[in-house]
């Protein structure tokens, strides 16, 4: 049993997920992790050029397994915030590969060493806001065919909810359509406090946002 909480932040590109995850980690003094271990960044760039969904699926699956091992160790010291995890991998690639990938999560769950989060924070926004944010961001960073474009062209909300339905993990949905990062953070702390009585491990979180 872990001593500190593990929160996975999931959601579409442009929803404000990374901003909220980083703010939460900073305010709570948690470890923050992106989905890709630093030593695999260069490999990700090479795989992305293939434009092969099955290649990116296997790549991110490897990242999830490596991160699971890392999170297990880090939770002995501090809480962990994961900016995307296995749920994003499956939600996006189920659409890209046009295949129900539920079996993969069941395989991971059968391996007790694969760490699942205590809470999933599902960050959302209206599709028009997401499109606007992605387009603005693309002026500096090119759109990813396996990320940004999927968020614009597919119904990822249904895909995420299908994957979430496969696990018995509390899900907190934070809509950032009309919220700035500080408001979203306050809303998240409020929602976490509401479920803290039933999840002892998250009681160590500081819910005071004043």
PDB file of C-alpha atoms in Angstrom:
ATOM      1  CA  UNK A   1       0.000   0.000   0.000  1.00  0.00           C
ATOM      2  CA  UNK A   2       1.346   3.431  -0.953  1.00  0.00           C
ATOM      3  CA  UNK A   3       1.794   6.109   1.672  1.00  0.00           C
ATOM      4  CA  UNK A   4       1.231   9.118  -0.602  1.00  0.00           C
ATOM      5  CA  UNK A   5      -1.481   9.806  -3.216  1.00  0.00           C
ATOM      6  CA  UNK A   6      -1.170   9.168  -6.943  1.00  0.00           C
ATOM      7  CA  UNK A   7      -3.319  11.322  -9.249  1.00  0.00           C
ATOM      8  CA  UNK A   8      -3.512  10.811 -13.002  1.00  0.00           C
ATOM      9  CA  UNK A   9      -4.543  13.881 -15.007  1.00  0.00           C
ATOM     10  CA  UNK A  10      -6.275  12.914 -18.239  1.00  0.00           C
ATOM     11  CA  UNK A  11      -8.063  14.807 -20.986  1.00  0.00           C
ATOM     12  CA  UNK A  12      -7.952  16.153 -24.501  1.00  0.00           C
ATOM     13  CA  UNK A  13      -5.124  18.249 -25.840  1.00  0.00           C
ATOM     14  CA  UNK A  14      -6.063  21.873 -25.254  1.00  0.00           C
ATOM     15  CA  UNK A  15      -8.311  21.164 -22.263  1.00  0.00           C
ATOM     16  CA  UNK A  16      -5.823  22.688 -19.821  1.00  0.00           C
ATOM     17  CA  UNK A  17      -4.692  19.375 -18.359  1.00  0.00           C
ATOM     18  CA  UNK A  18      -0.964  20.077 -18.233  1.00  0.00           C
ATOM     19  CA  UNK A  19      -1.423  23.570 -16.777  1.00  0.00           C
ATOM     20  CA  UNK A  20      -3.663  22.224 -14.005  1.00  0.00           C
ATOM     21  CA  UNK A  21      -1.446  19.194 -13.323  1.00  0.00           C
ATOM     22  CA  UNK A  22       1.667  21.344 -12.988  1.00  0.00           C
ATOM     23  CA  UNK A  23      -0.110  23.873 -10.757  1.00  0.00           C
ATOM     24  CA  UNK A  24      -1.464  21.131  -8.517  1.00  0.00           C
ATOM     25  CA  UNK A  25       1.950  19.463  -8.224  1.00  0.00           C
ATOM     26  CA  UNK A  26       3.585  22.782  -7.363  1.00  0.00           C
ATOM     27  CA  UNK A  27       1.000  23.784  -4.768  1.00  0.00           C
ATOM     28  CA  UNK A  28       0.971  20.355  -3.118  1.00  0.00           C
ATOM     29  CA  UNK A  29       4.718  19.686  -3.421  1.00  0.00           C
ATOM     30  CA  UNK A  30       4.061  16.505  -5.434  1.00  0.00           C
ATOM     31  CA  UNK A  31       6.313  14.915  -8.021  1.00  0.00           C
ATOM     32  CA  UNK A  32       5.124  15.941 -11.518  1.00  0.00           C
ATOM     33  CA  UNK A  33       5.668  13.606 -14.470  1.00  0.00           C
ATOM     34  CA  UNK A  34       4.870  13.934 -18.135  1.00  0.00           C
ATOM     35  CA  UNK A  35       3.873  10.749 -19.942  1.00  0.00           C
ATOM     36  CA  UNK A  36       7.282  10.180 -21.567  1.00  0.00           C
ATOM     37  CA  UNK A  37      10.473   9.422 -19.622  1.00  0.00           C
ATOM     38  CA  UNK A  38      13.190  11.913 -20.691  1.00  0.00           C
ATOM     39  CA  UNK A  39      15.421   9.203 -22.114  1.00  0.00           C
ATOM     40  CA  UNK A  40      12.688   8.263 -24.614  1.00  0.00           C
ATOM     41  CA  UNK A  41      11.944  11.752 -25.984  1.00  0.00           C
ATOM     42  CA  UNK A  42      14.215  11.336 -28.988  1.00  0.00           C
ATOM     43  CA  UNK A  43      12.707   7.937 -29.753  1.00  0.00           C
ATOM     44  CA  UNK A  44       9.221   9.480 -29.633  1.00  0.00           C
ATOM     45  CA  UNK A  45      10.232  11.974 -32.296  1.00  0.00           C
ATOM     46  CA  UNK A  46      11.466   9.194 -34.553  1.00  0.00           C
ATOM     47  CA  UNK A  47       8.359   7.077 -34.047  1.00  0.00           C
ATOM     48  CA  UNK A  48       6.099  10.045 -34.729  1.00  0.00           C
ATOM     49  CA  UNK A  49       7.568  10.376 -38.223  1.00  0.00           C
ATOM     50  CA  UNK A  50       6.269   6.894 -39.108  1.00  0.00           C
ATOM     51  CA  UNK A  51       2.650   8.068 -38.762  1.00  0.00           C
ATOM     52  CA  UNK A  52       1.882   4.520 -37.662  1.00  0.00           C
ATOM     53  CA  UNK A  53      -0.761   4.306 -34.882  1.00  0.00           C
ATOM     54  CA  UNK A  54       0.362   0.843 -33.840  1.00  0.00           C
ATOM     55  CA  UNK A  55       3.915   2.150 -33.405  1.00  0.00           C
ATOM     56  CA  UNK A  56       2.827   5.042 -31.198  1.00  0.00           C
ATOM     57  CA  UNK A  57       0.538   2.693 -29.252  1.00  0.00           C
ATOM     58  CA  UNK A  58       3.427   0.366 -28.417  1.00  0.00           C
ATOM     59  CA  UNK A  59       5.669   3.328 -27.620  1.00  0.00           C
ATOM     60  CA  UNK A  60       3.237   4.881 -25.139  1.00  0.00           C
ATOM     61  CA  UNK A  61       2.461   1.462 -23.667  1.00  0.00           C
ATOM     62  CA  UNK A  62       6.165   1.110 -22.905  1.00  0.00           C
ATOM     63  CA  UNK A  63       6.174   4.586 -21.354  1.00  0.00           C
ATOM     64  CA  UNK A  64       3.235   3.662 -19.117  1.00  0.00           C
ATOM     65  CA  UNK A  65       4.968   0.533 -17.835  1.00  0.00           C
ATOM     66  CA  UNK A  66       8.209   2.374 -17.148  1.00  0.00           C
ATOM     67  CA  UNK A  67       6.377   5.198 -15.414  1.00  0.00           C
ATOM     68  CA  UNK A  68       4.411   2.712 -13.293  1.00  0.00           C
ATOM     69  CA  UNK A  69       7.672   1.341 -11.900  1.00  0.00           C
ATOM     70  CA  UNK A  70       8.966   4.856 -11.272  1.00  0.00           C
ATOM     71  CA  UNK A  71       5.772   6.042  -9.565  1.00  0.00           C
ATOM     72  CA  UNK A  72       5.792   3.033  -7.251  1.00  0.00           C
ATOM     73  CA  UNK A  73       9.217   4.035  -5.981  1.00  0.00           C
ATOM     74  CA  UNK A  74       8.522   7.774  -5.753  1.00  0.00           C
ATOM     75  CA  UNK A  75       5.334   7.301  -3.736  1.00  0.00           C
ATOM     76  CA  UNK A  76       7.482   6.282  -0.791  1.00  0.00           C
ATOM     77  CA  UNK A  77       8.578   9.932  -0.525  1.00  0.00           C
ATOM     78  CA  UNK A  78       5.924  12.241  -1.993  1.00  0.00           C
ATOM     79  CA  UNK A  79       2.664  12.277  -3.888  1.00  0.00           C
ATOM     80  CA  UNK A  80       2.743  11.793  -7.665  1.00  0.00           C
ATOM     81  CA  UNK A  81       0.974  13.713 -10.434  1.00  0.00           C
ATOM     82  CA  UNK A  82       0.958  11.973 -13.818  1.00  0.00           C
ATOM     83  CA  UNK A  83       0.248  14.186 -16.820  1.00  0.00           C
ATOM     84  CA  UNK A  84      -1.415  11.458 -18.921  1.00  0.00           C
ATOM     85  CA  UNK A  85      -1.213   7.748 -18.248  1.00  0.00           C
ATOM     86  CA  UNK A  86      -2.541   4.515 -19.695  1.00  0.00           C
ATOM     87  CA  UNK A  87      -6.080   5.899 -20.040  1.00  0.00           C
ATOM     88  CA  UNK A  88      -5.001   8.489 -22.606  1.00  0.00           C
ATOM     89  CA  UNK A  89      -3.010   5.886 -24.506  1.00  0.00           C
ATOM     90  CA  UNK A  90      -6.090   3.707 -24.850  1.00  0.00           C
ATOM     91  CA  UNK A  91      -8.609   6.504 -25.455  1.00  0.00           C
ATOM     92  CA  UNK A  92      -6.600   8.009 -28.317  1.00  0.00           C
ATOM     93  CA  UNK A  93      -5.404   4.786 -29.907  1.00  0.00           C
ATOM     94  CA  UNK A  94      -8.793   3.080 -29.790  1.00  0.00           C
ATOM     95  CA  UNK A  95      -9.864   5.769 -32.259  1.00  0.00           C
ATOM     96  CA  UNK A  96      -6.656   5.882 -34.286  1.00  0.00           C
ATOM     97  CA  UNK A  97      -6.499   2.099 -34.647  1.00  0.00           C
ATOM     98  CA  UNK A  98     -10.301   1.718 -34.931  1.00  0.00           C
ATOM     99  CA  UNK A  99     -10.118  -1.083 -32.392  1.00  0.00           C
ATOM    100  CA  UNK A 100     -11.440  -1.659 -28.877  1.00  0.00           C
ATOM    101  CA  UNK A 101      -8.293  -1.847 -26.769  1.00  0.00           C
ATOM    102  CA  UNK A 102     -10.036  -2.718 -23.507  1.00  0.00           C
ATOM    103  CA  UNK A 103      -8.222  -6.035 -23.436  1.00  0.00           C
ATOM    104  CA  UNK A 104      -4.899  -4.254 -22.980  1.00  0.00           C
ATOM    105  CA  UNK A 105      -5.972  -2.567 -19.755  1.00  0.00           C
ATOM    106  CA  UNK A 106      -7.294  -5.895 -18.481  1.00  0.00           C
ATOM    107  CA  UNK A 107      -3.896  -7.426 -19.175  1.00  0.00           C
ATOM    108  CA  UNK A 108      -2.163  -4.662 -17.209  1.00  0.00           C
ATOM    109  CA  UNK A 109      -4.630  -5.006 -14.334  1.00  0.00           C
ATOM    110  CA  UNK A 110      -3.869  -8.710 -14.122  1.00  0.00           C
ATOM    111  CA  UNK A 111      -0.251  -7.792 -13.380  1.00  0.00           C
ATOM    112  CA  UNK A 112      -0.314  -6.575  -9.781  1.00  0.00           C
ATOM    113  CA  UNK A 113       2.902  -4.616 -10.225  1.00  0.00           C
ATOM    114  CA  UNK A 114       1.221  -2.190 -12.655  1.00  0.00           C
ATOM    115  CA  UNK A 115       0.208   0.807 -10.561  1.00  0.00           C
ATOM    116  CA  UNK A 116      -3.199   2.397 -11.043  1.00  0.00           C
ATOM    117  CA  UNK A 117      -3.939   5.887  -9.643  1.00  0.00           C
ATOM    118  CA  UNK A 118      -5.936   6.627  -6.521  1.00  0.00           C
ATOM    119  CA  UNK A 119      -7.897   9.300  -8.407  1.00  0.00           C
ATOM    120  CA  UNK A 120      -8.331  10.222 -12.075  1.00  0.00           C
ATOM    121  CA  UNK A 121      -8.674  13.952 -12.774  1.00  0.00           C
ATOM    122  CA  UNK A 122     -10.444  14.272 -16.108  1.00  0.00           C
ATOM    123  CA  UNK A 123      -9.880  17.789 -17.454  1.00  0.00           C
ATOM    124  CA  UNK A 124     -12.366  18.943 -20.087  1.00  0.00           C
ATOM    125  CA  UNK A 125     -13.437  22.035 -21.999  1.00  0.00           C
ATOM    126  CA  UNK A 126     -15.914  22.795 -24.752  1.00  0.00           C
ATOM    127  CA  UNK A 127     -14.865  21.584 -28.194  1.00  0.00           C
ATOM    128  CA  UNK A 128     -14.747  25.142 -29.536  1.00  0.00           C
ATOM    129  CA  UNK A 129     -12.374  26.207 -26.750  1.00  0.00           C
ATOM    130  CA  UNK A 130     -10.205  23.124 -27.294  1.00  0.00           C
ATOM    131  CA  UNK A 131     -10.001  23.830 -31.026  1.00  0.00           C
ATOM    132  CA  UNK A 132      -9.134  27.465 -30.357  1.00  0.00           C
ATOM    133  CA  UNK A 133      -6.366  26.573 -27.899  1.00  0.00           C
ATOM    134  CA  UNK A 134      -4.861  23.947 -30.194  1.00  0.00           C
ATOM    135  CA  UNK A 135      -4.858  26.306 -33.177  1.00  0.00           C
ATOM    136  CA  UNK A 136      -3.182  29.021 -31.103  1.00  0.00           C
ATOM    137  CA  UNK A 137      -0.580  26.556 -29.863  1.00  0.00           C
ATOM    138  CA  UNK A 138       0.070  25.259 -33.379  1.00  0.00           C
ATOM    139  CA  UNK A 139       1.444  28.675 -34.332  1.00  0.00           C
ATOM    140  CA  UNK A 140       4.458  27.801 -32.169  1.00  0.00           C
ATOM    141  CA  UNK A 141       4.446  23.988 -32.110  1.00  0.00           C
ATOM    142  CA  UNK A 142       3.250  21.870 -35.081  1.00  0.00           C
ATOM    143  CA  UNK A 143       0.100  19.790 -34.487  1.00  0.00           C
ATOM    144  CA  UNK A 144       0.692  16.144 -33.604  1.00  0.00           C
ATOM    145  CA  UNK A 145      -1.159  13.734 -35.889  1.00  0.00           C
ATOM    146  CA  UNK A 146      -1.657  11.325 -32.966  1.00  0.00           C
ATOM    147  CA  UNK A 147      -2.606  14.019 -30.437  1.00  0.00           C
ATOM    148  CA  UNK A 148      -3.827  17.477 -31.384  1.00  0.00           C
ATOM    149  CA  UNK A 149      -5.551  16.406 -34.597  1.00  0.00           C
ATOM    150  CA  UNK A 150      -7.299  13.522 -32.840  1.00  0.00           C
ATOM    151  CA  UNK A 151      -8.619  15.969 -30.230  1.00  0.00           C
ATOM    152  CA  UNK A 152     -10.117  18.096 -33.007  1.00  0.00           C
ATOM    153  CA  UNK A 153     -11.416  15.383 -35.341  1.00  0.00           C
ATOM    154  CA  UNK A 154     -12.728  12.621 -33.042  1.00  0.00           C
ATOM    155  CA  UNK A 155     -15.181  12.222 -30.157  1.00  0.00           C
ATOM    156  CA  UNK A 156     -12.611  11.558 -27.469  1.00  0.00           C
ATOM    157  CA  UNK A 157     -15.024  12.156 -24.609  1.00  0.00           C
ATOM    158  CA  UNK A 158     -16.896   8.926 -25.396  1.00  0.00           C
ATOM    159  CA  UNK A 159     -13.617   7.078 -25.849  1.00  0.00           C
ATOM    160  CA  UNK A 160     -12.312   8.245 -22.469  1.00  0.00           C
ATOM    161  CA  UNK A 161     -15.523   7.365 -20.677  1.00  0.00           C
ATOM    162  CA  UNK A 162     -15.448   3.876 -22.161  1.00  0.00           C
ATOM    163  CA  UNK A 163     -11.916   3.345 -20.820  1.00  0.00           C
ATOM    164  CA  UNK A 164     -12.756   4.854 -17.419  1.00  0.00           C
ATOM    165  CA  UNK A 165     -15.625   2.390 -17.168  1.00  0.00           C
ATOM    166  CA  UNK A 166     -13.127  -0.463 -17.071  1.00  0.00           C
ATOM    167  CA  UNK A 167     -11.661   0.545 -13.701  1.00  0.00           C
ATOM    168  CA  UNK A 168     -13.064   1.154 -10.259  1.00  0.00           C
ATOM    169  CA  UNK A 169     -11.287   4.461  -9.633  1.00  0.00           C
ATOM    170  CA  UNK A 170     -12.882   7.757  -8.506  1.00  0.00           C
ATOM    171  CA  UNK A 171     -13.031  10.259 -11.366  1.00  0.00           C
ATOM    172  CA  UNK A 172     -13.161  14.010 -10.834  1.00  0.00           C
ATOM    173  CA  UNK A 173     -14.132  16.035 -13.897  1.00  0.00           C
ATOM    174  CA  UNK A 174     -12.886  19.621 -14.077  1.00  0.00           C
ATOM    175  CA  UNK A 175     -14.256  21.805 -16.872  1.00  0.00           C
ATOM    176  CA  UNK A 176     -11.904  24.673 -17.765  1.00  0.00           C
ATOM    177  CA  UNK A 177     -14.110  26.274 -20.418  1.00  0.00           C
ATOM    178  CA  UNK A 178     -14.802  29.337 -18.274  1.00  0.00           C
ATOM    179  CA  UNK A 179     -12.108  28.901 -15.627  1.00  0.00           C
ATOM    180  CA  UNK A 180      -8.597  30.238 -15.288  1.00  0.00           C
ATOM    181  CA  UNK A 181      -5.939  27.879 -13.821  1.00  0.00           C
ATOM    182  CA  UNK A 182      -6.398  29.179 -10.266  1.00  0.00           C
ATOM    183  CA  UNK A 183     -10.161  28.644 -10.406  1.00  0.00           C
ATOM    184  CA  UNK A 184      -9.690  25.163 -11.842  1.00  0.00           C
ATOM    185  CA  UNK A 185      -7.230  24.364  -9.050  1.00  0.00           C
ATOM    186  CA  UNK A 186      -9.694  25.595  -6.420  1.00  0.00           C
ATOM    187  CA  UNK A 187     -12.463  23.473  -7.974  1.00  0.00           C
ATOM    188  CA  UNK A 188     -10.189  20.431  -7.972  1.00  0.00           C
ATOM    189  CA  UNK A 189      -9.283  20.835  -4.292  1.00  0.00           C
ATOM    190  CA  UNK A 190     -12.975  21.209  -3.449  1.00  0.00           C
ATOM    191  CA  UNK A 191     -13.864  18.012  -5.322  1.00  0.00           C
ATOM    192  CA  UNK A 192     -10.969  16.094  -3.767  1.00  0.00           C
ATOM    193  CA  UNK A 193     -12.044  17.193  -0.316  1.00  0.00           C
ATOM    194  CA  UNK A 194     -15.556  15.862  -0.990  1.00  0.00           C
ATOM    195  CA  UNK A 195     -14.250  12.328  -1.610  1.00  0.00           C
ATOM    196  CA  UNK A 196     -11.455  12.369   0.973  1.00  0.00           C
ATOM    197  CA  UNK A 197     -13.482  10.568   3.629  1.00  0.00           C
ATOM    198  CA  UNK A 198     -13.787   7.489   1.437  1.00  0.00           C
ATOM    199  CA  UNK A 199     -10.177   7.549   0.170  1.00  0.00           C
ATOM    200  CA  UNK A 200      -7.821   7.727   3.155  1.00  0.00           C
ATOM    201  CA  UNK A 201      -4.667   8.166   1.074  1.00  0.00           C
ATOM    202  CA  UNK A 202      -5.773  11.558  -0.300  1.00  0.00           C
ATOM    203  CA  UNK A 203      -6.407  13.036   3.140  1.00  0.00           C
ATOM    204  CA  UNK A 204      -2.789  14.186   3.153  1.00  0.00           C
ATOM    205  CA  UNK A 205      -3.641  16.720   0.422  1.00  0.00           C
ATOM    206  CA  UNK A 206      -3.868  20.345   1.502  1.00  0.00           C
ATOM    207  CA  UNK A 207      -7.410  21.360   0.526  1.00  0.00           C
ATOM    208  CA  UNK A 208      -6.999  24.951   1.751  1.00  0.00           C
ATOM    209  CA  UNK A 209      -6.782  27.237  -1.299  1.00  0.00           C
ATOM    210  CA  UNK A 210      -6.831  30.539   0.608  1.00  0.00           C
TER     211      UNK A 210
END
